[in-house]
PDB file of C-alpha atoms in Angstrom:
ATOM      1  CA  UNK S  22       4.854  -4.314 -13.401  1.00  0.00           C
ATOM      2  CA  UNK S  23       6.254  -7.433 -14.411  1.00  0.00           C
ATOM      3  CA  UNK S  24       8.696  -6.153 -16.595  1.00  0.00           C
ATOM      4  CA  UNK S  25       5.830  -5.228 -19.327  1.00  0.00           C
ATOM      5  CA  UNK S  26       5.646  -1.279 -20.053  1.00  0.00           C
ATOM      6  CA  UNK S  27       3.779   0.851 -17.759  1.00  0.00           C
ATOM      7  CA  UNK S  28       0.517   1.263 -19.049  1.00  0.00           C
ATOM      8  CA  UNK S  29      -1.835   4.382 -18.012  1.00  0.00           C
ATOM      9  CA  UNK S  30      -5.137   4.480 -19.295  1.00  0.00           C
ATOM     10  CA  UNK S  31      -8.659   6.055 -18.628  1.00  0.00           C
ATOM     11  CA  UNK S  32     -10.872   8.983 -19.921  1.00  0.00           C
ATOM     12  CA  UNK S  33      -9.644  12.039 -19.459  1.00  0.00           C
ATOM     13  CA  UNK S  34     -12.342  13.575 -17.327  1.00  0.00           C
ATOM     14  CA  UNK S  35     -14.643  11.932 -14.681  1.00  0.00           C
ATOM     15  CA  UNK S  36     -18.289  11.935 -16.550  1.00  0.00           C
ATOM     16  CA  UNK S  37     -20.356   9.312 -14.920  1.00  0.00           C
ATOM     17  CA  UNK S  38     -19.681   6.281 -12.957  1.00  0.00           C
ATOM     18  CA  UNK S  39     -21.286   4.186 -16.163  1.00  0.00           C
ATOM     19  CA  UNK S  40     -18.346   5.520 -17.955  1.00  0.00           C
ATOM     20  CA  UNK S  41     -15.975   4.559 -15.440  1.00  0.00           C
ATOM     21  CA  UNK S  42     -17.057   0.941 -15.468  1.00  0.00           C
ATOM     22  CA  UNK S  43     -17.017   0.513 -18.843  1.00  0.00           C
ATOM     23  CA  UNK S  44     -13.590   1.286 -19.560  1.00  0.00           C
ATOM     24  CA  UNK S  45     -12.615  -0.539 -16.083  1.00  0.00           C
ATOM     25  CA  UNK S  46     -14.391  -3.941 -17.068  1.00  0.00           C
ATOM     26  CA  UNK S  47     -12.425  -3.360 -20.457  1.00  0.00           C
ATOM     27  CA  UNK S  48      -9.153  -2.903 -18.487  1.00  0.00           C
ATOM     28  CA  UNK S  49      -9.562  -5.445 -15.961  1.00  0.00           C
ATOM     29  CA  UNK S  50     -10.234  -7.668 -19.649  1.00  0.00           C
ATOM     30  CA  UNK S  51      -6.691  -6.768 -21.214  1.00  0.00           C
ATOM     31  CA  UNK S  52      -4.710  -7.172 -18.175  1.00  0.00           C
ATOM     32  CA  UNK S  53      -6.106 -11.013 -17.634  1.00  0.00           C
ATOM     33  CA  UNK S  54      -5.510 -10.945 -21.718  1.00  0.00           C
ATOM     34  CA  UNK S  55      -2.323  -9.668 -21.438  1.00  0.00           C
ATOM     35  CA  UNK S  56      -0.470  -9.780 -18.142  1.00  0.00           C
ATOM     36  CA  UNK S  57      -0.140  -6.652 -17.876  1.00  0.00           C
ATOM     37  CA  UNK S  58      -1.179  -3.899 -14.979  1.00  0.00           C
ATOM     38  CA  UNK S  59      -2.980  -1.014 -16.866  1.00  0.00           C
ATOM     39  CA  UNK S  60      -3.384   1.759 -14.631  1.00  0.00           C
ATOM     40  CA  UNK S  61      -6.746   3.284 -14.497  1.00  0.00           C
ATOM     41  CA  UNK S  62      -6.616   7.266 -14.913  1.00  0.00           C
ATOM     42  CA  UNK S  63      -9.418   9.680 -14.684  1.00  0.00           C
ATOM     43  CA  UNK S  64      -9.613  12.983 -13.416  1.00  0.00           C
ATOM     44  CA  UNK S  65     -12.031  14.997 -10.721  1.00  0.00           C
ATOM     45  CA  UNK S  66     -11.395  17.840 -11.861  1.00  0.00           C
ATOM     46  CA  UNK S  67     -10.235  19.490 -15.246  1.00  0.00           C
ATOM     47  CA  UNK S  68      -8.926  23.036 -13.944  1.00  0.00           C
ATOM     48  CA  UNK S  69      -7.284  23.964 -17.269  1.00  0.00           C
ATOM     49  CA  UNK S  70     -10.116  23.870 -19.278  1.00  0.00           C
ATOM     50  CA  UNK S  71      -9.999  26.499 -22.562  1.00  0.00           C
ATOM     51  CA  UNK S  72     -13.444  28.234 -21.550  1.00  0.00           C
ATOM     52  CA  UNK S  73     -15.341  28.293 -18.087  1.00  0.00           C
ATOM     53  CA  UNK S  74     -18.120  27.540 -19.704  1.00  0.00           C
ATOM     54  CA  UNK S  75     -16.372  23.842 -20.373  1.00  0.00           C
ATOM     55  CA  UNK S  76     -17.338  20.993 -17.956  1.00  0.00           C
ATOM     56  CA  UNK S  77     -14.592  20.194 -15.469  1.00  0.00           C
ATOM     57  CA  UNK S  78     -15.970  17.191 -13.616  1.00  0.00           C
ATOM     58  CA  UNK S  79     -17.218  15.806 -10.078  1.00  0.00           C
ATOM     59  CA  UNK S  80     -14.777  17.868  -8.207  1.00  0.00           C
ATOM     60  CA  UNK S  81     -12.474  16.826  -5.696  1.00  0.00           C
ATOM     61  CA  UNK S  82     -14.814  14.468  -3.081  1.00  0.00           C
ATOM     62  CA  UNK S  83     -17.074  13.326  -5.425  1.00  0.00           C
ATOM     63  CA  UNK S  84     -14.041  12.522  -7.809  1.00  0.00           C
ATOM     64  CA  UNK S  85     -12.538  10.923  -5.490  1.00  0.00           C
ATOM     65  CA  UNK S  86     -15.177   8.569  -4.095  1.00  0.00           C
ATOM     66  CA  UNK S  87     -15.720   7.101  -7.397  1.00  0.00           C
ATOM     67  CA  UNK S  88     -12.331   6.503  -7.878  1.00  0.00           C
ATOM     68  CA  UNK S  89     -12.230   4.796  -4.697  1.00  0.00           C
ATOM     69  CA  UNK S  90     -14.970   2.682  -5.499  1.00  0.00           C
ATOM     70  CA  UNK S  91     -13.601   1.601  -9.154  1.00  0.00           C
ATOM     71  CA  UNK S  92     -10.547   0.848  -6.974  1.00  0.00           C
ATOM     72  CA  UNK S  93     -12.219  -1.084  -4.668  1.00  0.00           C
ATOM     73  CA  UNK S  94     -14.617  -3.038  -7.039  1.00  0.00           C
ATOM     74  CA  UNK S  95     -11.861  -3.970  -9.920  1.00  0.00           C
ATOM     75  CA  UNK S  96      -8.844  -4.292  -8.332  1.00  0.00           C
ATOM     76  CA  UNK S  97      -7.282  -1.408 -10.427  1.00  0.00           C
ATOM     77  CA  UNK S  98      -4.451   0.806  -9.130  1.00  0.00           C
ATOM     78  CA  UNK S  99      -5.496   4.682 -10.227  1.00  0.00           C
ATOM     79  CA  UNK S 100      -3.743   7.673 -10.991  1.00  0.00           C
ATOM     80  CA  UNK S 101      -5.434  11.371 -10.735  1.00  0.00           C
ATOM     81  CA  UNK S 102      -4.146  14.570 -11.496  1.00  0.00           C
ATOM     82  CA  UNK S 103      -4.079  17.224  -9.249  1.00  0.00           C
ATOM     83  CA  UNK S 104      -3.787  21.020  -9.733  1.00  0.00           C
ATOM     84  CA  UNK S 105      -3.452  22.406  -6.209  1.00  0.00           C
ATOM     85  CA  UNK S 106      -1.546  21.500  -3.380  1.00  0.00           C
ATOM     86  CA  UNK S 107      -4.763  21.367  -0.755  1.00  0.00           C
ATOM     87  CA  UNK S 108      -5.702  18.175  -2.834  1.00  0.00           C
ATOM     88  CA  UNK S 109      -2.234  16.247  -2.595  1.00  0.00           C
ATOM     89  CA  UNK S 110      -3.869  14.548   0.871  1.00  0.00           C
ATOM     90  CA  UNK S 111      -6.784  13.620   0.185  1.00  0.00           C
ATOM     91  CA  UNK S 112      -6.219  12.418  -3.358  1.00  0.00           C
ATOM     92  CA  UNK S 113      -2.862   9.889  -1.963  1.00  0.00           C
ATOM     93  CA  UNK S 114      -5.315   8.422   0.410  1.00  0.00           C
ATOM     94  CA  UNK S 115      -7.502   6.913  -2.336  1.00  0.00           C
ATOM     95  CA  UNK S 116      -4.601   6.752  -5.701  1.00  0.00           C
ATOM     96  CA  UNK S 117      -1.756   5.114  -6.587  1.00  0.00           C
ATOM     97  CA  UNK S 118      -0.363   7.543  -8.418  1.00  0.00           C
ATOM     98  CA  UNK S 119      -0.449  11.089  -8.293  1.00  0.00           C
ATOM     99  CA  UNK S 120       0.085  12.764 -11.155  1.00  0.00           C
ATOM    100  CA  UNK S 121       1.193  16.376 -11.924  1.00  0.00           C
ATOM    101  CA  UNK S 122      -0.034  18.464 -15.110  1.00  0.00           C
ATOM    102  CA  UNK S 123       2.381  19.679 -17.658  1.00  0.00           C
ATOM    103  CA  UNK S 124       1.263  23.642 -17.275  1.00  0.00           C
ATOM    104  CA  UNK S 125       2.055  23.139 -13.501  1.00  0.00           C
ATOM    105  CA  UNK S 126       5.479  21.324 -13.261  1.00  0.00           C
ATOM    106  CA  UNK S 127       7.400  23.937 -11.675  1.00  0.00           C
ATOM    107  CA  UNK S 128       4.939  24.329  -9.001  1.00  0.00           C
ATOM    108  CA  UNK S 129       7.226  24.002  -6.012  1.00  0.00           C
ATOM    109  CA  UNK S 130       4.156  24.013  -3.519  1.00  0.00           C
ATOM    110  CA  UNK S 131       2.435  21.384  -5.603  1.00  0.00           C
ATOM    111  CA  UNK S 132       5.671  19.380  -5.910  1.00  0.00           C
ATOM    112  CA  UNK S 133       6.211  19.327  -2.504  1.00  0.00           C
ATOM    113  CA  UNK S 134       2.770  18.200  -1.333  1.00  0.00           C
ATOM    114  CA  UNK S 135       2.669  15.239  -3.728  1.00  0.00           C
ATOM    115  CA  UNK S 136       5.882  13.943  -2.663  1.00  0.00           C
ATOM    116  CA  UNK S 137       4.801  13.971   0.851  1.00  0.00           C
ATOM    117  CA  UNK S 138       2.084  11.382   0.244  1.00  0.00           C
ATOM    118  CA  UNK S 139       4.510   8.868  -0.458  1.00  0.00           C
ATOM    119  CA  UNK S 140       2.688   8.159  -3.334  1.00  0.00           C
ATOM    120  CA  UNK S 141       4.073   7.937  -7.204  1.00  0.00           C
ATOM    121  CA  UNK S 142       4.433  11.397  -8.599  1.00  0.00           C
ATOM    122  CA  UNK S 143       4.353  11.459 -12.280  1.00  0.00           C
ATOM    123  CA  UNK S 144       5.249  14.304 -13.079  1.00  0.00           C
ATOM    124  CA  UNK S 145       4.578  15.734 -16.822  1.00  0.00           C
ATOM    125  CA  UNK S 146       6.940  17.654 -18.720  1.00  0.00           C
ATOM    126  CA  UNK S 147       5.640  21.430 -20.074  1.00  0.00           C
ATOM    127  CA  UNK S 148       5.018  22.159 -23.701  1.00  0.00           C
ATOM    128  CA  UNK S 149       7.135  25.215 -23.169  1.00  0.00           C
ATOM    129  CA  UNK S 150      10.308  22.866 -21.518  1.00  0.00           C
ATOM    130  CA  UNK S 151      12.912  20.479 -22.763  1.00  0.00           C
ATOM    131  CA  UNK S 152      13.163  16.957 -21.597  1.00  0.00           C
ATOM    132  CA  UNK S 153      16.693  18.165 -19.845  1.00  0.00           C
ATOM    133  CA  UNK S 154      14.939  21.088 -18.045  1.00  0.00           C
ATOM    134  CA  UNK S 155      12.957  18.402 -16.124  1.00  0.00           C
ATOM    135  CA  UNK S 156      16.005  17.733 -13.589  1.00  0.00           C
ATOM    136  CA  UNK S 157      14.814  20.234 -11.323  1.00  0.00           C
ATOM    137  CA  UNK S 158      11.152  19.214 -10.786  1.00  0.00           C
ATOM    138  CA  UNK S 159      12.490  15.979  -9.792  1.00  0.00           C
ATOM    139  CA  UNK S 160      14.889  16.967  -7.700  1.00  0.00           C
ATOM    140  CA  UNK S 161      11.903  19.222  -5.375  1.00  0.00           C
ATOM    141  CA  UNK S 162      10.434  15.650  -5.626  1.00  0.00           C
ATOM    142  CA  UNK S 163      13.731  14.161  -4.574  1.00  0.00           C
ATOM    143  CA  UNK S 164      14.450  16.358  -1.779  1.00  0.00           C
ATOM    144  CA  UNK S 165      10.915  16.361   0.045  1.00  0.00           C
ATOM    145  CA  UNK S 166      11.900  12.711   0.794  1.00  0.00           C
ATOM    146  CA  UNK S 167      10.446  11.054  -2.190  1.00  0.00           C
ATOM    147  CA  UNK S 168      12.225   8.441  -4.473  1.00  0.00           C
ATOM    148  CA  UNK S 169       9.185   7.634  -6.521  1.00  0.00           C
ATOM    149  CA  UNK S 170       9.312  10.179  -9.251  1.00  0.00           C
ATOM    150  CA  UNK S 171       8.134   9.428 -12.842  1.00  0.00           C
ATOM    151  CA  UNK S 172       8.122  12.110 -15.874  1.00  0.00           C
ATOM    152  CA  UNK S 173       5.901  12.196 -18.803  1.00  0.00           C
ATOM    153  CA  UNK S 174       6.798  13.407 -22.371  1.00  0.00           C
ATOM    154  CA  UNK S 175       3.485  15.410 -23.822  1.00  0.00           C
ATOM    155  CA  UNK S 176       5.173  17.395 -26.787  1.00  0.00           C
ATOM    156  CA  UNK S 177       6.000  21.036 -27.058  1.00  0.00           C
ATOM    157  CA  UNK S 178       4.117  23.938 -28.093  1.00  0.00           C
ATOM    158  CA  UNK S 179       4.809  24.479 -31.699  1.00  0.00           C
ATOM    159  CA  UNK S 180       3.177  27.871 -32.946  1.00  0.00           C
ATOM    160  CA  UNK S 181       0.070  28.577 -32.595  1.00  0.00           C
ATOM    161  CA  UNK S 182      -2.724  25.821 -31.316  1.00  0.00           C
ATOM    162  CA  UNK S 183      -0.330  23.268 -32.153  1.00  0.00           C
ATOM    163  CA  UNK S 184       2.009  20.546 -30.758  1.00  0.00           C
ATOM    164  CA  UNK S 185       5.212  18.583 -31.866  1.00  0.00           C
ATOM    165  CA  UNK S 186       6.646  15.813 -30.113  1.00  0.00           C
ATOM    166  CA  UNK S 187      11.066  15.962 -30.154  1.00  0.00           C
ATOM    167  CA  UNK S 188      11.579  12.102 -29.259  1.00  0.00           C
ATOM    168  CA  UNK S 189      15.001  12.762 -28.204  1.00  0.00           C
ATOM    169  CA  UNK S 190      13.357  14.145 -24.746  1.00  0.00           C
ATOM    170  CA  UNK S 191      12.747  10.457 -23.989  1.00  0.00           C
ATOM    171  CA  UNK S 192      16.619   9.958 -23.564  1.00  0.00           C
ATOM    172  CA  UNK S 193      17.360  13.012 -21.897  1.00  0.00           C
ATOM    173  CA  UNK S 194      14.516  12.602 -19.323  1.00  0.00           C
ATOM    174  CA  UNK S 195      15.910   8.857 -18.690  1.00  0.00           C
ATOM    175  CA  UNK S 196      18.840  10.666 -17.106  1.00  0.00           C
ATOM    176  CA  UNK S 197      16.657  11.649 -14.225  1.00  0.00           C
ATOM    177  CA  UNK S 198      14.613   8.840 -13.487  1.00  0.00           C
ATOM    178  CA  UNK S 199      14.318   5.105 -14.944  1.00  0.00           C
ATOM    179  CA  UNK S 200      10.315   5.631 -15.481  1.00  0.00           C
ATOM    180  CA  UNK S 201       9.736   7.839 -18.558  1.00  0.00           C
ATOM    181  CA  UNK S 202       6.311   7.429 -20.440  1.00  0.00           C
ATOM    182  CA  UNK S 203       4.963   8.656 -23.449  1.00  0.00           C
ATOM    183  CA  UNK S 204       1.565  10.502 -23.702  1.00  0.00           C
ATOM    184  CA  UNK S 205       0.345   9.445 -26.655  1.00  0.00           C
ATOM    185  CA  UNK S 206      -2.760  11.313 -26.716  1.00  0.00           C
ATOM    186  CA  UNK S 207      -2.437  14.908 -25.798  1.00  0.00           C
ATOM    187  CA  UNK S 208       0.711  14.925 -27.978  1.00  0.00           C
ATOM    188  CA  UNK S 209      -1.723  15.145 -30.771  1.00  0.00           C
ATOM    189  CA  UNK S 210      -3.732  17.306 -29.134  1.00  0.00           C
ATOM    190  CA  UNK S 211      -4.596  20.841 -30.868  1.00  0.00           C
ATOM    191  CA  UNK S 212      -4.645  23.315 -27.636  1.00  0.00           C
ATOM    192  CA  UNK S 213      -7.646  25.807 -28.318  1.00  0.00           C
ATOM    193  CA  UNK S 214      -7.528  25.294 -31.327  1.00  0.00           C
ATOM    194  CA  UNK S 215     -11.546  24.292 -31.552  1.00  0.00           C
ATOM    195  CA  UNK S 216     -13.207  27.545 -30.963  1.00  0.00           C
ATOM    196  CA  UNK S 217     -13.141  27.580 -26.894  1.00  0.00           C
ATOM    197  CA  UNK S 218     -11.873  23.880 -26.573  1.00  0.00           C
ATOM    198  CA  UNK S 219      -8.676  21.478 -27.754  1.00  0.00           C
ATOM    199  CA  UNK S 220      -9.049  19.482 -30.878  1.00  0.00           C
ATOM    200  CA  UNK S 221      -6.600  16.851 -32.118  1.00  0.00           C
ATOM    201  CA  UNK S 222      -6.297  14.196 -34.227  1.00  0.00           C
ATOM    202  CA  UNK S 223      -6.412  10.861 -32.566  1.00  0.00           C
ATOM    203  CA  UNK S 224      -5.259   8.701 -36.033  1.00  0.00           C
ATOM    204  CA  UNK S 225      -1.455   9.305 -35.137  1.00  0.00           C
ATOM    205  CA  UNK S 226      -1.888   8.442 -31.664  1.00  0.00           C
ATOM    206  CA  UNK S 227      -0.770   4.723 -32.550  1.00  0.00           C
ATOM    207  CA  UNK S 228       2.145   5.987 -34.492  1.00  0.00           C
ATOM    208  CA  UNK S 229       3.334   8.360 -30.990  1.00  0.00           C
ATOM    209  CA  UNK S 230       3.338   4.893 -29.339  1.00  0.00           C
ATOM    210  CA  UNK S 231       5.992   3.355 -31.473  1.00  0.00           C
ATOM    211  CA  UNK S 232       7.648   6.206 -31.767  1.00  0.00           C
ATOM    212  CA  UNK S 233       8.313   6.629 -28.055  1.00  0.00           C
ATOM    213  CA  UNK S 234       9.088   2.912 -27.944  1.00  0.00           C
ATOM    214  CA  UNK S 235      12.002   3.232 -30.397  1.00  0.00           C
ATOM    215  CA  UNK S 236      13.357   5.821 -28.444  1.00  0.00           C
ATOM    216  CA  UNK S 237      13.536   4.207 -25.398  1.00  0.00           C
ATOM    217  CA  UNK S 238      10.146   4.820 -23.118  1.00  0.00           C
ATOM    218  CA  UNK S 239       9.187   2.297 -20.470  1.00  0.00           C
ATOM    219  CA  UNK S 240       5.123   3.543 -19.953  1.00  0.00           C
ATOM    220  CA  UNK S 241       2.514   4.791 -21.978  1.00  0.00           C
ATOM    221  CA  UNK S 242      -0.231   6.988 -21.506  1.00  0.00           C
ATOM    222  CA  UNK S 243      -3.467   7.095 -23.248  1.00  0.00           C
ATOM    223  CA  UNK S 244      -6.668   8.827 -22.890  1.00  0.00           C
ATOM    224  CA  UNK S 245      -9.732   6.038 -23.771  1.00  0.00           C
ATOM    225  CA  UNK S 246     -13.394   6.459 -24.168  1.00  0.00           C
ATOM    226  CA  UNK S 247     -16.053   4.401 -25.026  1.00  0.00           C
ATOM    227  CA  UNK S 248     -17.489   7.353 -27.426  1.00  0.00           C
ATOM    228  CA  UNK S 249     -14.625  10.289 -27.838  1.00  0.00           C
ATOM    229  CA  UNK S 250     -17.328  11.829 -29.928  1.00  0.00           C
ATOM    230  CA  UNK S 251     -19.397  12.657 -27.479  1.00  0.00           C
ATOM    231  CA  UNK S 252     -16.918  12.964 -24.628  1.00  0.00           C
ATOM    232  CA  UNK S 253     -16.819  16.298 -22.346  1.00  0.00           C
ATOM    233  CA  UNK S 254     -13.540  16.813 -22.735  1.00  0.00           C
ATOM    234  CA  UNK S 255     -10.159  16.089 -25.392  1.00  0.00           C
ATOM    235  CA  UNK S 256     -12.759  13.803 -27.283  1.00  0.00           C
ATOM    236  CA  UNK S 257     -10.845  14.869 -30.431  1.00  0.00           C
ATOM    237  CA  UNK S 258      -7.408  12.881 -29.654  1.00  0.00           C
ATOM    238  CA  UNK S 259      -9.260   9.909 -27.325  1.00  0.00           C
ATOM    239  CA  UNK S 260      -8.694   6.631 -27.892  1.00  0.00           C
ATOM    240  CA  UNK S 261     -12.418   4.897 -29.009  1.00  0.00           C
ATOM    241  CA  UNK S 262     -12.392   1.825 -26.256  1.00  0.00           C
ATOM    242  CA  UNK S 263     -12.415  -0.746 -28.711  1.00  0.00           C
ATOM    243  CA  UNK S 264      -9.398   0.640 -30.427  1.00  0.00           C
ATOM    244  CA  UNK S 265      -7.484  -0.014 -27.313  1.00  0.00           C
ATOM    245  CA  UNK S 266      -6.604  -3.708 -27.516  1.00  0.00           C
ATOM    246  CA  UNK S 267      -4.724  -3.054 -31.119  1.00  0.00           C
ATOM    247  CA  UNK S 268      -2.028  -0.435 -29.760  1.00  0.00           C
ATOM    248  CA  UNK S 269      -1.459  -2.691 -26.412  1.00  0.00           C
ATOM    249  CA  UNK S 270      -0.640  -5.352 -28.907  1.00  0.00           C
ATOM    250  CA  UNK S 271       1.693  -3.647 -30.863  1.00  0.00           C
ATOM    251  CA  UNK S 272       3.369  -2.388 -28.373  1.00  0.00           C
ATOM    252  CA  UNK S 273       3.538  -5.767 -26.446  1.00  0.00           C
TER     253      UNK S 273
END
């Protein structure tokens, strides 16, 4: 990573390959920019969705293939999400990163199967969790013979369809591992809170950046679309594409 911040950045659901590119030719843009290695994210499937009527993606081989070929085509190291332990296999033989959501961090089975790829697990903290109770996922990380263990500060539920973001879980989460990134987008999400789906408010998101960075966090996270408005899913705190550039500079 060259010593630049880890950053993590793609649309939050697979829509179309057209999508995919775009953001991916934008990516591959800022890194030569920059110097930097923006990882791409996207996920295959969005199991947590508010309604079932919502759109959840590709699914899990489809997903996967186009990942693979955005891989293959731009040189771009990719991180997924996955929500069941069956998909821990297949998804390390195509990502970089596997990545674990925050509703399903204690997931022992889950744990266990993504640190047995070998492959990153970033895991991210609950909204219903401090930044100290994260010790123990890592440690079932840890233990199934996996160094590679990241965490990711989201916020914390805060009433009803709300979230707030305690900075000081940076620190604590620092204790357990030396990789601890901010996401700066569904911390200003609004969970349900958009009659059957999440809204948010994506005009602090640059703000949650700087914030994390004064308290310490060595990545970033950020969900990035060419058209949030339109987007199938968390369009309401996405990152418009163009928008992008400015928060990697202020944080570089």
């Amino acid at each position: 990573m060259n010593n630049k911040p880890i950053f993590i950045a793609g649309p939050c659901v697979i829509e179309s390959m057209e999508c995919l590119e775009e953001v991916a030719t934008e990516l591959v843009r800022l890194n030569n920019k920059y110097g930097t290695n923006i990882i791409f994210k996207a996920s295959f499937d969005k199991a947590n969705r508010t309604s079932l009527k919502s759109f959840r993606g590709p699914g899990l081989e489809k997903g996967l293939q186009m990942l693979g070929d955005i891989k293959s085509k731009y040189g771009l190291q990719i991180l997924t999400d996955i929500h069941e332990s069956c998909q821990a296999t297949p998804a390390g033989e195509v990502v970089d990163v596997l990545q674990i959501p925050a509703f399903l961090c204690r997931q022992t089975d889950l744990l266990v199967a993504a640190a047995k790829t070998g492959k990153i697990v970033n895991i991210k903290k609950a909204q219903f969790l401090s930044g100290s109770d994260m010790q123990f996922p890592v440690e079932k990380v840890r233990e199934s013979g996996n160094e590679n263990v990241w965490l990711t500060e989201r916020g914390n539920i805060y009433g009803y369809n709300n979230l707030a973001v305690d900075f000081r879980n940076i620190s604590d989460m620092k204790q357990f591992t030396s990789t601890v990134i901010m996401d700066c987008t569904h911390s200003v999400q609004r969970p349900g809170a958009a009659g059957g789906k999440s809204g948010g408010d994506r005009k602090f998101v640059p703000a949650m950046a700087l914030a994390a960075k004064a308290f310490g966090a060595t990545g970033y996270f950020f969900e990035i679309h060419p058209n949030p408005e339109i987007a199938k899913s968390d369009g309401p705190n996405m990152l418009f594409l163009n928008d992008f550039e400015k928060v990697i500079e202020s944080l570089l």
